[in-house]
Amino acid sequence: MPTYVALLNWTDQGVRNYKDTARRAEAFGSAVQKLGAKLLTIYWTVGPYDLVAVVEAPDEETATAALLQLGGVGNVRSTTLRAFGREEMERIVAKAAG
């Protein structure tokens, strides 16, 4: 399944409700699963982003739906990156090399 890395920042609402962050992460994992995707891991970070989530989804539409649901709650804003594993990158390089 394709992998997506979501860089998350708390909104003002999210910061006010920081005590619920672990519960919210668990709820996000459950919501993602209902869409047919999987929350592989989530990290709380220090620096320009407050959290980093790694999600596997069958396609971009599913990943986008999951992150729209997450953003719709109002606690975070996201920047999402499509990530490629080693085997995927090897196939990409082979195609590019002809």
mmCIF file of C-alpha atoms in Angstrom:
data_model
loop_
_atom_site.group_PDB
_atom_site.id
_atom_site.type_symbol
_atom_site.label_atom_id
_atom_site.label_comp_id
_atom_site.label_asym_id
_atom_site.label_seq_id
_atom_site.Cartn_x
_atom_site.Cartn_y
_atom_site.Cartn_z
ATOM 1 C CA MET A 1 0.000 0.000 0.000
ATOM 2 C CA PRO A 2 1.252 3.527 -0.658
ATOM 3 C CA THR A 3 2.668 5.359 2.342
ATOM 4 C CA TYR A 4 1.940 8.956 3.283
ATOM 5 C CA VAL A 5 3.738 11.144 5.807
ATOM 6 C CA ALA A 6 1.556 13.840 7.349
ATOM 7 C CA LEU A 7 3.291 16.782 8.996
ATOM 8 C CA LEU A 8 0.813 18.218 11.478
ATOM 9 C CA ASN A 9 0.546 21.480 13.363
ATOM 10 C CA TRP A 10 -1.883 22.120 16.161
ATOM 11 C CA THR A 11 -4.440 24.840 15.638
ATOM 12 C CA ASP A 12 -5.323 27.163 18.520
ATOM 13 C CA GLN A 13 -8.093 24.705 19.401
ATOM 14 C CA GLY A 14 -5.651 21.789 19.333
ATOM 15 C CA VAL A 15 -3.242 23.538 21.690
ATOM 16 C CA ARG A 16 -6.055 24.421 24.099
ATOM 17 C CA ASN A 17 -7.015 20.743 24.162
ATOM 18 C CA TYR A 18 -3.472 19.349 24.378
ATOM 19 C CA LYS A 19 -4.414 17.024 27.243
ATOM 20 C CA ASP A 20 -6.577 15.016 24.819
ATOM 21 C CA THR A 21 -3.850 14.545 22.203
ATOM 22 C CA ALA A 22 -3.193 10.835 22.871
ATOM 23 C CA ARG A 23 -6.929 10.070 22.794
ATOM 24 C CA ARG A 24 -7.305 12.080 19.569
ATOM 25 C CA ALA A 25 -4.456 10.116 17.983
ATOM 26 C CA GLU A 26 -6.208 6.868 18.889
ATOM 27 C CA ALA A 27 -9.476 8.166 17.399
ATOM 28 C CA PHE A 28 -7.628 9.141 14.209
ATOM 29 C CA GLY A 29 -6.206 5.615 13.960
ATOM 30 C CA SER A 30 -9.706 4.144 14.266
ATOM 31 C CA ALA A 31 -11.151 6.557 11.686
ATOM 32 C CA VAL A 32 -8.358 5.775 9.224
ATOM 33 C CA GLN A 33 -8.970 2.052 9.645
ATOM 34 C CA LYS A 34 -12.692 2.468 8.856
ATOM 35 C CA LEU A 35 -11.652 4.006 5.519
ATOM 36 C CA GLY A 36 -9.462 1.006 4.673
ATOM 37 C CA ALA A 37 -6.154 2.631 5.589
ATOM 38 C CA LYS A 38 -3.788 2.188 8.523
ATOM 39 C CA LEU A 39 -2.070 4.589 10.906
ATOM 40 C CA LEU A 40 1.405 3.053 11.131
ATOM 41 C CA THR A 41 2.778 5.455 13.713
ATOM 42 C CA ILE A 42 2.430 8.915 15.121
ATOM 43 C CA TYR A 43 5.149 10.996 16.743
ATOM 44 C CA TRP A 44 4.849 14.129 18.825
ATOM 45 C CA THR A 45 7.724 16.343 17.755
ATOM 46 C CA VAL A 46 9.610 19.480 18.697
ATOM 47 C CA GLY A 47 10.397 21.946 15.926
ATOM 48 C CA PRO A 48 8.394 23.346 13.035
ATOM 49 C CA TYR A 49 5.769 20.542 13.268
ATOM 50 C CA ASP A 50 3.912 19.351 16.342
ATOM 51 C CA LEU A 51 3.214 15.808 15.129
ATOM 52 C CA VAL A 52 4.233 13.462 12.342
ATOM 53 C CA ALA A 53 1.874 10.672 11.282
ATOM 54 C CA VAL A 54 2.723 7.830 8.917
ATOM 55 C CA VAL A 55 -0.298 6.347 7.147
ATOM 56 C CA GLU A 56 -0.712 3.546 4.620
ATOM 57 C CA ALA A 57 -3.679 3.925 2.299
ATOM 58 C CA PRO A 58 -4.746 2.019 -0.803
ATOM 59 C CA ASP A 59 -4.829 5.206 -2.881
ATOM 60 C CA GLU A 60 -4.585 8.991 -2.788
ATOM 61 C CA GLU A 61 -8.337 9.395 -2.469
ATOM 62 C CA THR A 62 -8.430 7.339 0.722
ATOM 63 C CA ALA A 63 -5.427 9.142 2.200
ATOM 64 C CA THR A 64 -6.970 12.498 1.365
ATOM 65 C CA ALA A 65 -10.328 11.497 2.864
ATOM 66 C CA ALA A 66 -8.618 10.439 6.099
ATOM 67 C CA LEU A 67 -6.715 13.698 6.382
ATOM 68 C CA LEU A 68 -9.792 15.764 5.516
ATOM 69 C CA GLN A 69 -11.650 14.030 8.342
ATOM 70 C CA LEU A 70 -8.744 14.761 10.673
ATOM 71 C CA GLY A 71 -8.564 18.425 9.665
ATOM 72 C CA GLY A 72 -12.325 18.772 9.873
ATOM 73 C CA VAL A 73 -12.231 18.149 13.621
ATOM 74 C CA GLY A 74 -10.289 21.400 13.922
ATOM 75 C CA ASN A 75 -7.302 20.405 16.059
ATOM 76 C CA VAL A 76 -4.598 20.207 13.382
ATOM 77 C CA ARG A 77 -3.597 21.407 9.938
ATOM 78 C CA SER A 78 -1.644 19.039 7.723
ATOM 79 C CA THR A 79 0.954 18.942 5.005
ATOM 80 C CA THR A 80 1.041 15.510 3.408
ATOM 81 C CA LEU A 81 3.864 13.841 1.501
ATOM 82 C CA ARG A 82 3.766 10.650 -0.559
ATOM 83 C CA ALA A 83 6.631 8.477 0.665
ATOM 84 C CA PHE A 84 8.367 5.730 -1.319
ATOM 85 C CA GLY A 85 10.017 2.708 0.261
ATOM 86 C CA ARG A 86 13.247 1.205 -1.003
ATOM 87 C CA GLU A 87 11.619 -1.377 -3.276
ATOM 88 C CA GLU A 88 9.302 1.239 -4.768
ATOM 89 C CA MET A 89 12.236 3.558 -5.396
ATOM 90 C CA GLU A 90 14.207 0.776 -7.054
ATOM 91 C CA ARG A 91 11.286 0.189 -9.467
ATOM 92 C CA ILE A 92 11.035 3.931 -10.148
ATOM 93 C CA VAL A 93 14.769 4.166 -10.887
ATOM 94 C CA ALA A 94 14.567 1.121 -13.175
ATOM 95 C CA LYS A 95 11.748 2.769 -15.148
ATOM 96 C CA ALA A 96 13.624 6.049 -15.395
ATOM 97 C CA ALA A 97 16.802 4.300 -16.573
ATOM 98 C CA GLY A 98 14.836 2.663 -19.375
#
